[in-house]
Amino acid sequence: MSKQFQFKLVLLGESAVGKSSLVLRFVKDQFDDYRESTIGAAFLTQTVSLDDGTTVKFEIWDTAGQERYKSLAPMYYRNANCAVVVYDITQTASLEKAKSWIRELQRQADPSIVIALCGNKSDLAARRQVTQEEAQKYAEEEGLMWGETSAKSGEGVSDIFTAIAKKLPLTAPPSARAGGARTGPAARTGVDLNKQTNAQGGQNEQCNC
Amino acid sequence: MSFNSHLAFNIKKATPTTSTTNTNTTSLSAAPSNERAHSKSNNGDGGASKSQIGADIGTSSPKLPMPHLASKSTPTTSEPNTPKFNSVGKSTTLSNTIPAVALDESSNMKTKKDSIGKDLIGLFDKFDIDNNKSANKSEPEESDDPVTEKYKEFAKQAKKEDPKEDDIFASKEKKASETNEFKESNDDQVTEKVVESEISEKPTPSSMTIQPYIIPNTNMAATSKIENTGLSSPIKSLSSEHESEFDEKKEEKDKSLDDITGNEEEQSAPVEEYELKTANDKTNLSQSPDSEPTSIPIRPPRHRNNSIRETQVHVNPEEQYLQSHKPFDFQNFLNHLKKKSADPILGNKKADLSFMEYAITELNKIDKYRAPRDKIICILNSCKIIFSFLKANSKETNADAFMPLLILIIIKSRTPNIISNIHYIESYRGEEWLNHGETSYYLSSLQGAVGFIQSISFDKLTISKEAYDAHIEAWEAQKKTFEISQPTKLVQPQPHHLNENNGPQHSLSPSNVLFTSAEMFTKSLSNFLSPSPQNESPLADQQREQQEQTQNSIREEEERIKRESDKTYSQLKEMFPALDKSILKDVVTMNKGALEESLDSCLQLVNEI
């Protein structure tokens, strides 16, 4: 009855928008008993239970937000099932940055990736620079999920992750999806050991050295 | 314990100065031999079973560049680091479990002992067993504040073990004569039967270990100067003595070095001072603070004698022993780190360096394992150390803080074949493991960091353009001097040299292909036999000389062959005017100019015609 799915979620966004705080809030607030310990907050896991009894386990990959590490991002979002692009509602520039991340994801990530745009620091609404309407409109245009959160108060944090869990295709087992992701831009150049053994079968007879 | 001995060993290797404080009789004998072999035999298992040493030598070679780097990059700063390492070593003396960080168990290096059964790093387990067997031997080394009794006991043991060890090394290496020299020196130490002398001896290996990594000879002299100025005069002369011994071994007449080391005649003098010093140490140990002003002040602060004296005062040996063998407390370790580093990330140099040493050591292990999973574990362990450092500094353990440190570690570690290792992991690690889980995150981080380093440019750095240019310029200059001082160091020039010398013969005939390939084979053999040129080991110069000699002899041989060939060719040309000249040339070349054989070949040819 209860199926468990595992998804890779990558966090993107400018530095200091609160990516890590957001995910820490999400991970530490709920299901603390179930939480697996990880080396650091750069990689975290959290399980979300849905109404129908399925559980979705998120593997949350944090990324370095600094501009200079932008080139590292493809390493992180390859094979990702979902991405949360975070911006700071008190910084217009951070939304612009988020938009560029979204463009990059749409262009280079797995086409089936679920992208959520997340406006963080909603507790600082007084200093708001990005209106809800503006962000929501953009999200609708791009076909993204959207929500505002506050990592500080915890408001909206679990909602956005639950929404992502619901939106993710829960039909196929994750391993199959992971396999499908290989055909993406960052396709893996693995080594088929079986194939090699067969191909070299004849030669091996000649030389056993 | 397995982890500890391993860790301690690695730290020692990474910072040569550390080994000086932790060495005792066995390690003294082991360390120099290791230096000679360019191998990284564990000091701890120096006196252990033969097979272990063999295995160690076998597995250790890929890691070689690491100490070289460590000492090169931090030649001076590593010195003040020592006390820190001591204390860390103390806290890590016996790690059984770390409740504080109950991480991924199978991969947690700190829980290695617990997970022997399922642990991937089987090598360490082997270590563990062997160390347990030779517990008596390795323990004094690990325990940070060995007591006099222990030392004496140990000295006796070492006396027993040393010849055996030397035999092993003699068989392992072809430098029996050197081993004997060390044997003698060891015997000297043991016959003195004064344990403290070993402590006073400690600076010696430090100058020896650092020395090989300095490229030009003048630098070498300069560093040893620096080294020596920090030391007390008896030690100074002592270390000089060792250096000169060392020089003898290397058969390297470094005049600039002689200026400091003095001549070999001095060898007898330091021995006296040596004994004097041991007397001082004795008085220190018997708690006579009066002698302190006279004997101690000249001693460098990094010496452990002080701590030994203190423990001698307050703690009895058994208590001390127990204390040093209590279970490893990770929280303590963290607190310790915390105390050391007041500032954020690169704040406290000592803590920073030590954490980096650990991380580098772990990362460098990647090249020593075969299984992709084991390699990943090395990455994970390194990342864990970075995170524990971040935690200890009350930093957020997110990617923003982690990534720069990872990049720094990768740059500092200069792990051999890191990109190949990553490709290897990618190719052979099981797909599902590669795409999911924590390990994949850190593998991706490493890949990203390596990619970042590869594509690094000025605009990604936070330094000014001027500083950047200055650094690049300095680096290029350094590189140049390095290349000049190491003319035969690179393997690549050799094919070039081949072409130069065989130029005339190349034009002779196509058969020179055979000839050339044969010679290339010889050369590759000689290359293979001579150690990797990347090591700035004490014997590098000697080997270079040998290499040069072989090359010279090869060159001479080539010239001789060429002369003979010309002679034979002209003779044969007269004898067989009917034969095609090019065929004649071929024949001569094939027979390497030997007249009789060429003649036979020609006769055969003529008969066939």
PDB file of N, CA, C and O in Angstrom, chain B residues 271-305:
ATOM      1  N   VAL B 271      78.403  14.123  19.396  1.00  0.00           N
ATOM      2  CA  VAL B 271      78.047  13.006  20.266  1.00  0.00           C
ATOM      3  C   VAL B 271      78.220  13.410  21.713  1.00  0.00           C
ATOM      4  O   VAL B 271      77.411  13.084  22.572  1.00  0.00           O
ATOM      5  N   GLU B 272      79.255  14.149  21.960  1.00  0.00           N
ATOM      6  CA  GLU B 272      79.464  14.594  23.329  1.00  0.00           C
ATOM      7  C   GLU B 272      78.316  15.485  23.790  1.00  0.00           C
ATOM      8  O   GLU B 272      77.746  15.301  24.849  1.00  0.00           O
ATOM      9  N   GLU B 273      78.010  16.410  22.941  1.00  0.00           N
ATOM     10  CA  GLU B 273      76.941  17.330  23.284  1.00  0.00           C
ATOM     11  C   GLU B 273      75.636  16.574  23.482  1.00  0.00           C
ATOM     12  O   GLU B 273      74.838  16.891  24.333  1.00  0.00           O
ATOM     13  N   TYR B 274      75.523  15.613  22.687  1.00  0.00           N
ATOM     14  CA  TYR B 274      74.374  14.723  22.731  1.00  0.00           C
ATOM     15  C   TYR B 274      74.216  14.136  24.120  1.00  0.00           C
ATOM     16  O   TYR B 274      73.160  14.172  24.731  1.00  0.00           O
ATOM     17  N   GLU B 275      75.314  13.630  24.620  1.00  0.00           N
ATOM     18  CA  GLU B 275      75.257  13.028  25.938  1.00  0.00           C
ATOM     19  C   GLU B 275      74.973  14.087  27.003  1.00  0.00           C
ATOM     20  O   GLU B 275      74.243  13.869  27.949  1.00  0.00           O
ATOM     21  N   LEU B 276      75.580  15.209  26.781  1.00  0.00           N
ATOM     22  CA  LEU B 276      75.339  16.309  27.693  1.00  0.00           C
ATOM     23  C   LEU B 276      73.848  16.588  27.762  1.00  0.00           C
ATOM     24  O   LEU B 276      73.252  16.750  28.818  1.00  0.00           O
ATOM     25  N   LYS B 277      73.281  16.592  26.630  1.00  0.00           N
ATOM     26  CA  LYS B 277      71.875  16.913  26.514  1.00  0.00           C
ATOM     27  C   LYS B 277      71.037  15.873  27.222  1.00  0.00           C
ATOM     28  O   LYS B 277      70.085  16.200  27.923  1.00  0.00           O
ATOM     29  N   THR B 278      71.384  14.664  27.023  1.00  0.00           N
ATOM     30  CA  THR B 278      70.606  13.625  27.672  1.00  0.00           C
ATOM     31  C   THR B 278      70.687  13.793  29.180  1.00  0.00           C
ATOM     32  O   THR B 278      69.725  13.563  29.892  1.00  0.00           O
ATOM     33  N   ALA B 279      71.845  14.191  29.621  1.00  0.00           N
ATOM     34  CA  ALA B 279      71.984  14.435  31.059  1.00  0.00           C
ATOM     35  C   ALA B 279      71.003  15.512  31.476  1.00  0.00           C
ATOM     36  O   ALA B 279      70.316  15.405  32.487  1.00  0.00           O
ATOM     37  N   ASN B 280      70.932  16.548  30.671  1.00  0.00           N
ATOM     38  CA  ASN B 280      70.006  17.618  30.980  1.00  0.00           C
ATOM     39  C   ASN B 280      68.585  17.110  31.041  1.00  0.00           C
ATOM     40  O   ASN B 280      67.821  17.456  31.930  1.00  0.00           O
ATOM     41  N   ASP B 281      68.281  16.310  30.076  1.00  0.00           N
ATOM     42  CA  ASP B 281      66.933  15.787  30.030  1.00  0.00           C
ATOM     43  C   ASP B 281      66.626  14.973  31.266  1.00  0.00           C
ATOM     44  O   ASP B 281      65.524  15.007  31.804  1.00  0.00           O
ATOM     45  N   LYS B 282      67.606  14.267  31.660  1.00  0.00           N
ATOM     46  CA  LYS B 282      67.426  13.446  32.853  1.00  0.00           C
ATOM     47  C   LYS B 282      67.071  14.336  34.034  1.00  0.00           C
ATOM     48  O   LYS B 282      66.139  14.082  34.779  1.00  0.00           O
ATOM     49  N   THR B 283      67.860  15.361  34.171  1.00  0.00           N
ATOM     50  CA  THR B 283      67.597  16.250  35.290  1.00  0.00           C
ATOM     51  C   THR B 283      66.221  16.855  35.154  1.00  0.00           C
ATOM     52  O   THR B 283      65.516  17.035  36.145  1.00  0.00           O
ATOM     53  N   ASN B 284      65.848  17.164  33.937  1.00  0.00           N
ATOM     54  CA  ASN B 284      64.514  17.704  33.747  1.00  0.00           C
ATOM     55  C   ASN B 284      63.466  16.727  34.219  1.00  0.00           C
ATOM     56  O   ASN B 284      62.492  17.093  34.867  1.00  0.00           O
ATOM     57  N   LEU B 285      63.675  15.512  33.822  1.00  0.00           N
ATOM     58  CA  LEU B 285      62.678  14.517  34.145  1.00  0.00           C
ATOM     59  C   LEU B 285      62.627  14.240  35.634  1.00  0.00           C
ATOM     60  O   LEU B 285      61.599  13.874  36.170  1.00  0.00           O
ATOM     61  N   SER B 286      63.744  14.399  36.258  1.00  0.00           N
ATOM     62  CA  SER B 286      63.712  14.200  37.698  1.00  0.00           C
ATOM     63  C   SER B 286      63.344  15.493  38.419  1.00  0.00           C
ATOM     64  O   SER B 286      63.728  15.731  39.540  1.00  0.00           O
ATOM     65  N   GLN B 287      62.627  16.311  37.729  1.00  0.00           N
ATOM     66  CA  GLN B 287      61.998  17.508  38.287  1.00  0.00           C
ATOM     67  C   GLN B 287      62.992  18.467  38.936  1.00  0.00           C
ATOM     68  O   GLN B 287      62.838  18.841  40.098  1.00  0.00           O
ATOM     69  N   SER B 288      64.001  18.830  38.290  1.00  0.00           N
ATOM     70  CA  SER B 288      64.867  19.868  38.823  1.00  0.00           C
ATOM     71  C   SER B 288      64.711  21.104  37.958  1.00  0.00           C
ATOM     72  O   SER B 288      65.344  21.250  36.935  1.00  0.00           O
ATOM     73  N   PRO B 289      63.797  21.954  38.326  1.00  0.00           N
ATOM     74  CA  PRO B 289      63.514  23.138  37.511  1.00  0.00           C
ATOM     75  C   PRO B 289      64.698  24.090  37.460  1.00  0.00           C
ATOM     76  O   PRO B 289      64.756  24.971  36.614  1.00  0.00           O
ATOM     77  N   ASP B 290      65.621  23.925  38.381  1.00  0.00           N
ATOM     78  CA  ASP B 290      66.777  24.817  38.403  1.00  0.00           C
ATOM     79  C   ASP B 290      67.571  24.715  37.109  1.00  0.00           C
ATOM     80  O   ASP B 290      68.108  25.692  36.618  1.00  0.00           O
ATOM     81  N   SER B 291      67.599  23.518  36.615  1.00  0.00           N
ATOM     82  CA  SER B 291      68.405  23.312  35.415  1.00  0.00           C
ATOM     83  C   SER B 291      67.730  23.901  34.184  1.00  0.00           C
ATOM     84  O   SER B 291      68.330  24.006  33.150  1.00  0.00           O
ATOM     85  N   GLU B 292      66.531  24.252  34.336  1.00  0.00           N
ATOM     86  CA  GLU B 292      65.774  24.734  33.188  1.00  0.00           C
ATOM     87  C   GLU B 292      66.414  25.916  32.483  1.00  0.00           C
ATOM     88  O   GLU B 292      66.606  25.879  31.275  1.00  0.00           O
ATOM     89  N   PRO B 293      66.745  26.950  33.219  1.00  0.00           N
ATOM     90  CA  PRO B 293      67.300  28.103  32.528  1.00  0.00           C
ATOM     91  C   PRO B 293      68.561  27.774  31.739  1.00  0.00           C
ATOM     92  O   PRO B 293      68.802  28.371  30.704  1.00  0.00           O
ATOM     93  N   THR B 294      69.319  26.857  32.248  1.00  0.00           N
ATOM     94  CA  THR B 294      70.576  26.594  31.568  1.00  0.00           C
ATOM     95  C   THR B 294      70.408  25.673  30.373  1.00  0.00           C
ATOM     96  O   THR B 294      71.045  25.864  29.355  1.00  0.00           O
ATOM     97  N   SER B 295      69.564  24.710  30.538  1.00  0.00           N
ATOM     98  CA  SER B 295      69.492  23.716  29.463  1.00  0.00           C
ATOM     99  C   SER B 295      68.295  23.913  28.550  1.00  0.00           C
ATOM    100  O   SER B 295      68.374  23.693  27.364  1.00  0.00           O
ATOM    101  N   ILE B 296      67.214  24.330  29.113  1.00  0.00           N
ATOM    102  CA  ILE B 296      65.981  24.350  28.332  1.00  0.00           C
ATOM    103  C   ILE B 296      65.889  25.520  27.360  1.00  0.00           C
ATOM    104  O   ILE B 296      65.479  25.325  26.226  1.00  0.00           O
ATOM    105  N   PRO B 297      66.248  26.706  27.784  1.00  0.00           N
ATOM    106  CA  PRO B 297      65.913  27.864  26.949  1.00  0.00           C
ATOM    107  C   PRO B 297      66.370  27.720  25.517  1.00  0.00           C
ATOM    108  O   PRO B 297      65.711  28.258  24.622  1.00  0.00           O
ATOM    109  N   ILE B 298      67.420  27.024  25.310  1.00  0.00           N
ATOM    110  CA  ILE B 298      67.879  26.892  23.938  1.00  0.00           C
ATOM    111  C   ILE B 298      67.032  25.898  23.163  1.00  0.00           C
ATOM    112  O   ILE B 298      67.096  25.827  21.956  1.00  0.00           O
ATOM    113  N   ARG B 299      66.256  25.171  23.884  1.00  0.00           N
ATOM    114  CA  ARG B 299      65.440  24.177  23.185  1.00  0.00           C
ATOM    115  C   ARG B 299      64.229  24.860  22.563  1.00  0.00           C
ATOM    116  O   ARG B 299      63.632  25.757  23.161  1.00  0.00           O
ATOM    117  N   PRO B 300      63.873  24.427  21.390  1.00  0.00           N
ATOM    118  CA  PRO B 300      62.713  25.036  20.737  1.00  0.00           C
ATOM    119  C   PRO B 300      61.436  24.717  21.488  1.00  0.00           C
ATOM    120  O   PRO B 300      61.323  23.676  22.111  1.00  0.00           O
ATOM    121  N   PRO B 301      60.503  25.638  21.428  1.00  0.00           N
ATOM    122  CA  PRO B 301      59.264  25.462  22.182  1.00  0.00           C
ATOM    123  C   PRO B 301      58.468  24.250  21.714  1.00  0.00           C
ATOM    124  O   PRO B 301      57.676  23.723  22.457  1.00  0.00           O
ATOM    125  N   ARG B 302      58.692  23.848  20.513  1.00  0.00           N
ATOM    126  CA  ARG B 302      57.861  22.761  20.013  1.00  0.00           C
ATOM    127  C   ARG B 302      58.249  21.429  20.612  1.00  0.00           C
ATOM    128  O   ARG B 302      57.655  20.400  20.330  1.00  0.00           O
ATOM    129  N   HIS B 303      59.274  21.460  21.427  1.00  0.00           N
ATOM    130  CA  HIS B 303      59.693  20.197  22.007  1.00  0.00           C
ATOM    131  C   HIS B 303      58.693  19.682  22.997  1.00  0.00           C
ATOM    132  O   HIS B 303      58.060  20.436  23.714  1.00  0.00           O
ATOM    133  N   ARG B 304      58.631  18.411  23.046  1.00  0.00           N
ATOM    134  CA  ARG B 304      57.637  17.782  23.876  1.00  0.00           C
ATOM    135  C   ARG B 304      58.165  17.526  25.277  1.00  0.00           C
ATOM    136  O   ARG B 304      57.430  17.112  26.145  1.00  0.00           O
ATOM    137  N   ASN B 305      59.409  17.802  25.460  1.00  0.00           N
ATOM    138  CA  ASN B 305      60.011  17.471  26.740  1.00  0.00           C
ATOM    139  C   ASN B 305      59.272  18.125  27.886  1.00  0.00           C
ATOM    140  O   ASN B 305      59.126  17.561  28.946  1.00  0.00           O
TER     141      ASN B 305
END
